PDB file of C-alpha atoms in Angstrom:
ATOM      1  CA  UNK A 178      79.663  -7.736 264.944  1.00 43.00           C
ATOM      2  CA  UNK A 179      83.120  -7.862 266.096  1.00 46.00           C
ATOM      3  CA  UNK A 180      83.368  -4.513 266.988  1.00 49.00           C
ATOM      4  CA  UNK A 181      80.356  -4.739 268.976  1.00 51.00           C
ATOM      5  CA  UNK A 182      81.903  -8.007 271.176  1.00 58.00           C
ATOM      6  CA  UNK A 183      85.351  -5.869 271.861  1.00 66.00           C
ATOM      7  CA  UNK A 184      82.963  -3.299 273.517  1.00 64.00           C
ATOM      8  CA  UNK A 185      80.936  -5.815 275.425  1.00 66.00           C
ATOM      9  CA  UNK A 186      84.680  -7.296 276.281  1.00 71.00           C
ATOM     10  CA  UNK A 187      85.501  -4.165 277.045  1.00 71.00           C
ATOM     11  CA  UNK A 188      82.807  -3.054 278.657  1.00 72.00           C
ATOM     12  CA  UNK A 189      83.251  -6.427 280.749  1.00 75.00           C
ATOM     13  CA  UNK A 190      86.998  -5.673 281.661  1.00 76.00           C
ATOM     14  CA  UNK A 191      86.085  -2.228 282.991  1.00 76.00           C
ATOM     15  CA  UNK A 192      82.963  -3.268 285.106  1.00 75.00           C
ATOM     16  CA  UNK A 193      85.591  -6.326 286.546  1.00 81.00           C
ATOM     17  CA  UNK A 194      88.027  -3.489 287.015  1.00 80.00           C
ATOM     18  CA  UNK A 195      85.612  -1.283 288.305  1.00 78.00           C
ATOM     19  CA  UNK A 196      85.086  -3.841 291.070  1.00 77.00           C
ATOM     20  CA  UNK A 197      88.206  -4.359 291.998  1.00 78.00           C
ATOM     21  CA  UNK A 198      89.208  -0.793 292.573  1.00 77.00           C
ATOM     22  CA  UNK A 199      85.890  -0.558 294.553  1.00 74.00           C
ATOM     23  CA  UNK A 200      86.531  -3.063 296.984  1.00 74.00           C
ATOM     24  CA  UNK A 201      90.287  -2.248 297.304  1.00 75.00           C
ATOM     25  CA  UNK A 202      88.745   1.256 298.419  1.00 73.00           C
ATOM     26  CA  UNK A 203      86.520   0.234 300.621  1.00 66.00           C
ATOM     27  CA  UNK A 204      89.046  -2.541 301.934  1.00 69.00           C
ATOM     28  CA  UNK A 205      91.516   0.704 303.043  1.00 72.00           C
ATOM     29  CA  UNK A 206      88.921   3.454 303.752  1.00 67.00           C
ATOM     30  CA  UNK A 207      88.637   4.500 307.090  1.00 73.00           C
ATOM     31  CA  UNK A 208      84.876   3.679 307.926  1.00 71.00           C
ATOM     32  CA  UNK A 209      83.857   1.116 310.670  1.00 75.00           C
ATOM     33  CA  UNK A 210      83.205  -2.344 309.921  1.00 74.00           C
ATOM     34  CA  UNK A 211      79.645  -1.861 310.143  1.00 82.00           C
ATOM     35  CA  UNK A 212      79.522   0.751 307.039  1.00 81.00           C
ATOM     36  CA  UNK A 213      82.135  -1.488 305.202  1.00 75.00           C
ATOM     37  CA  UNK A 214      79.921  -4.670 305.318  1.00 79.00           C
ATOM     38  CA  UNK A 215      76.975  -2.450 303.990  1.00 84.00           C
ATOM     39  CA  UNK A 216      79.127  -1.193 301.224  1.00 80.00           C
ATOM     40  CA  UNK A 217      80.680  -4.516 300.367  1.00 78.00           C
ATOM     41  CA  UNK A 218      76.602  -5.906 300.543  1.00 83.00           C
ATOM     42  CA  UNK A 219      75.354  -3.021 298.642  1.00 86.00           C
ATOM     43  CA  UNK A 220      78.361  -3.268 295.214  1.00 81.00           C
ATOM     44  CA  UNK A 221      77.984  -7.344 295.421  1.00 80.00           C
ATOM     45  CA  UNK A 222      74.250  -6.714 294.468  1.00 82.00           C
ATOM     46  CA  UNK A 223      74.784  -4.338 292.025  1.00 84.00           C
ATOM     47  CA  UNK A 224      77.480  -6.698 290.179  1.00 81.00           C
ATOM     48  CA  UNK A 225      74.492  -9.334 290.640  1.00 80.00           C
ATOM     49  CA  UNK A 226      72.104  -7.245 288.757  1.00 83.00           C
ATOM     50  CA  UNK A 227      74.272  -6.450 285.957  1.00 83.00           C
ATOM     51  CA  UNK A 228      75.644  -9.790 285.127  1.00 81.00           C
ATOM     52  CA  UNK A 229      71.410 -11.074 285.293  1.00 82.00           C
ATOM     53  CA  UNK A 230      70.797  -7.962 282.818  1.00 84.00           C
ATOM     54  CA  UNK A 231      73.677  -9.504 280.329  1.00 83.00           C
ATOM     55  CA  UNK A 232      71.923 -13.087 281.407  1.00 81.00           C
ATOM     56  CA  UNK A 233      68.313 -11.694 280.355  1.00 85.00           C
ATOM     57  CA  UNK A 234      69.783  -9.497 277.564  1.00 85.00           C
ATOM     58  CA  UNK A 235      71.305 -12.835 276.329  1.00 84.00           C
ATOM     59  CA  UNK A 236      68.025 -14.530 276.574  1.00 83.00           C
ATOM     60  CA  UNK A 237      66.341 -11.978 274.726  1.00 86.00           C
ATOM     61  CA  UNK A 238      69.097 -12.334 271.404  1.00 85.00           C
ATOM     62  CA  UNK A 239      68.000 -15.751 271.651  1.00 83.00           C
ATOM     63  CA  UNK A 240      64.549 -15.246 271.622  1.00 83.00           C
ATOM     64  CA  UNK A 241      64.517 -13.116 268.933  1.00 84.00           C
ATOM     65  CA  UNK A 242      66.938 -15.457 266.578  1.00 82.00           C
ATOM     66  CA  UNK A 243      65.073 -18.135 267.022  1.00 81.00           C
ATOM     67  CA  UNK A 244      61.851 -16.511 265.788  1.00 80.00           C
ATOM     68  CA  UNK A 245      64.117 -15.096 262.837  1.00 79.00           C
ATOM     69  CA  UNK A 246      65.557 -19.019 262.251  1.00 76.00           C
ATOM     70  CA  UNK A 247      61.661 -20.194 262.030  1.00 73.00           C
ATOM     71  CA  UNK A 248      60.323 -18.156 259.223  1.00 74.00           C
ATOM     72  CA  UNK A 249      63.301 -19.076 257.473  1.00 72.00           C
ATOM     73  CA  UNK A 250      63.193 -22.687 257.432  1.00 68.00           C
ATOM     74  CA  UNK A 251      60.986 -22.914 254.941  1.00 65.00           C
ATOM     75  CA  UNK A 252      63.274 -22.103 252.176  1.00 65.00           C
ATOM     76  CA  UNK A 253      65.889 -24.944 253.066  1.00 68.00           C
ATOM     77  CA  UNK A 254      66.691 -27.963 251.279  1.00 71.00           C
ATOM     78  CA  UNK A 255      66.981 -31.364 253.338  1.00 73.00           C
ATOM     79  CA  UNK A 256      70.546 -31.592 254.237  1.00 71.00           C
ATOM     80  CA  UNK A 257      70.577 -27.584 254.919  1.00 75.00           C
ATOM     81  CA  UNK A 258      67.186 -27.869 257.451  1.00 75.00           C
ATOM     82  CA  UNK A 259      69.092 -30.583 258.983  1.00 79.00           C
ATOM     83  CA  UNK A 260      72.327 -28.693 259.944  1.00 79.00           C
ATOM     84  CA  UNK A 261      70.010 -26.006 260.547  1.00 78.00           C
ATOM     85  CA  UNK A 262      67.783 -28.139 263.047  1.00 80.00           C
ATOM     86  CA  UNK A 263      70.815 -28.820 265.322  1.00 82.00           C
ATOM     87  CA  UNK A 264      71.996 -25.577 265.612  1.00 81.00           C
ATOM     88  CA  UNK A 265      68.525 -24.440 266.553  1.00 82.00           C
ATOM     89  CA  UNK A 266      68.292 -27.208 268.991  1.00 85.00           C
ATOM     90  CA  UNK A 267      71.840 -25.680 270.497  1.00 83.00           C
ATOM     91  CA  UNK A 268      70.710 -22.290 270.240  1.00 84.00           C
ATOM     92  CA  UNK A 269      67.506 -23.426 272.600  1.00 84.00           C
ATOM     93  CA  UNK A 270      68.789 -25.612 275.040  1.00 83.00           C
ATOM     94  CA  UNK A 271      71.573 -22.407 275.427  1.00 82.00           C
ATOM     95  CA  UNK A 272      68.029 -20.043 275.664  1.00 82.00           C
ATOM     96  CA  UNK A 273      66.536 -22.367 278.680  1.00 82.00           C
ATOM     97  CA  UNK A 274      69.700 -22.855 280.329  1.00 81.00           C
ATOM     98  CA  UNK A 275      69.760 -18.680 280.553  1.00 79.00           C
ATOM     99  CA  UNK A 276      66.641 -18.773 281.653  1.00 81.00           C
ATOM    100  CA  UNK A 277      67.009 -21.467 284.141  1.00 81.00           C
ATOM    101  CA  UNK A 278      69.834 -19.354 286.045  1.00 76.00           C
ATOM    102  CA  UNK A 279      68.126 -15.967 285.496  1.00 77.00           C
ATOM    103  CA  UNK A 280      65.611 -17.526 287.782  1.00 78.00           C
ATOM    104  CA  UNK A 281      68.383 -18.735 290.022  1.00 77.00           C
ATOM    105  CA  UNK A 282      69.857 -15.080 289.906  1.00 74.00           C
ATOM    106  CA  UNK A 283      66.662 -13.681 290.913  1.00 73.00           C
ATOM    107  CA  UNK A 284      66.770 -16.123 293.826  1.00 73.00           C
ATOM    108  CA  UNK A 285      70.589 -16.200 295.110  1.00 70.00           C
ATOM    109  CA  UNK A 286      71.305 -19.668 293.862  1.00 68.00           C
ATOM    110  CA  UNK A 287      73.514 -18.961 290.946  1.00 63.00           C
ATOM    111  CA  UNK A 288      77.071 -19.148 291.330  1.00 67.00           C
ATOM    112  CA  UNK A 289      79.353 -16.797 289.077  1.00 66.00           C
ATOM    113  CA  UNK A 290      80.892 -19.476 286.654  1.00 72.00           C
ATOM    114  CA  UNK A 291      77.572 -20.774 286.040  1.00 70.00           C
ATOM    115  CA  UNK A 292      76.382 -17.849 285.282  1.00 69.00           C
ATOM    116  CA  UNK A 293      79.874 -16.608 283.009  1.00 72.00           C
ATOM    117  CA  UNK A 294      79.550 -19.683 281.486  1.00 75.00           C
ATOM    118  CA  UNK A 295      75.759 -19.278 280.210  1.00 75.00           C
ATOM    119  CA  UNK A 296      76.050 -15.892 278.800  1.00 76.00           C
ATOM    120  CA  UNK A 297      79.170 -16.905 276.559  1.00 77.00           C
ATOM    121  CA  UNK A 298      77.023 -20.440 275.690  1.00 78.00           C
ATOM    122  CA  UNK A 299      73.884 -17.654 274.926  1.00 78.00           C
ATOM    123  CA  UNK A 300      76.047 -15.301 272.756  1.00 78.00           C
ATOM    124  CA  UNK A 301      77.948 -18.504 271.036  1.00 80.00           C
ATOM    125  CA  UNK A 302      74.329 -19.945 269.759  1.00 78.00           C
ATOM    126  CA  UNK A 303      73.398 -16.324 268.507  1.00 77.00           C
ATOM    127  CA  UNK A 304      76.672 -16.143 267.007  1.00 79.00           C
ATOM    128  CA  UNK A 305      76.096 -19.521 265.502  1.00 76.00           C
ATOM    129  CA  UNK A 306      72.114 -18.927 263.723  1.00 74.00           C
ATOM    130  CA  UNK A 307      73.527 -15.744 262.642  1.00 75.00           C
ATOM    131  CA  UNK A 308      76.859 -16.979 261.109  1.00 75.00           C
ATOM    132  CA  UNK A 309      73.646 -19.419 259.506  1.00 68.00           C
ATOM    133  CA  UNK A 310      72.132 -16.765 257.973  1.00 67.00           C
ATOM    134  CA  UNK A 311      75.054 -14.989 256.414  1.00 69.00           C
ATOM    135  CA  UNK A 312      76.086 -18.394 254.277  1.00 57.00           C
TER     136      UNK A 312
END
């Protein structure tokens, strides 16, 4: 698990890099200010498409750990189906908030913290049912 997040961070680091570099290019290339806006339009929706795949990737994990968390709570005593029943409840209100600004994504209306902040909420409540499972 761990080594898998310091590739996403990675992964993450490079792609914010990546960006960077790009528009410091395009920012000193010699092409008219016509082709530079198209450029500049063109990488700002490719960085929007990758941060709704991790959004929708996230929203998937959380899909499928939820199913996982419901055939197991049948084998937990009170107290245990309790703590178990909040983070659930967490781990769901994390799933419709991704899904909530995926459809904002799709439409333009989702602003990059937003968006930062629901993938790390998603990947937190994953973290959490499957830190659950392990104990």
């Amino acid at each position: 698990m761990t080594k898998n997040h310091t590739g996403r961070r990675l992964a993450l680091g490079a792609l914010i890099a990546g960006a960077a570099g790009y528009v410091t290019g395009i920012l000193t290339a010699p092409k008219s200010g016509k082709q530079t806006r198209q450029d500049v339009i063109d990488k700002a929706g490719e960085i929007k498409s990758e941060a709704e795949d991790q959004l929708q990737k996230a929203h998937d994990e959380l899909n499928s750990a939820l199913k996982n968390a419901k055939t197991k709570t049948v084998a937990l005593g009170t107290q245990a189906k309790a703590e178990f029943n909040e983070t659930v409840i967490r781990a769901k209100d994390a799933r419709n908030k991704t899904a909530e600004l995926l459809k904002a994504a799709r439409a333009g209306e989702a602003d990059d913290p937003e968006l930062n902040k629901a993938i790390k909420q998603a990947k937190q409540a994953r973290k959490n049912l499957a830190n659950y499972f392990k104990s």
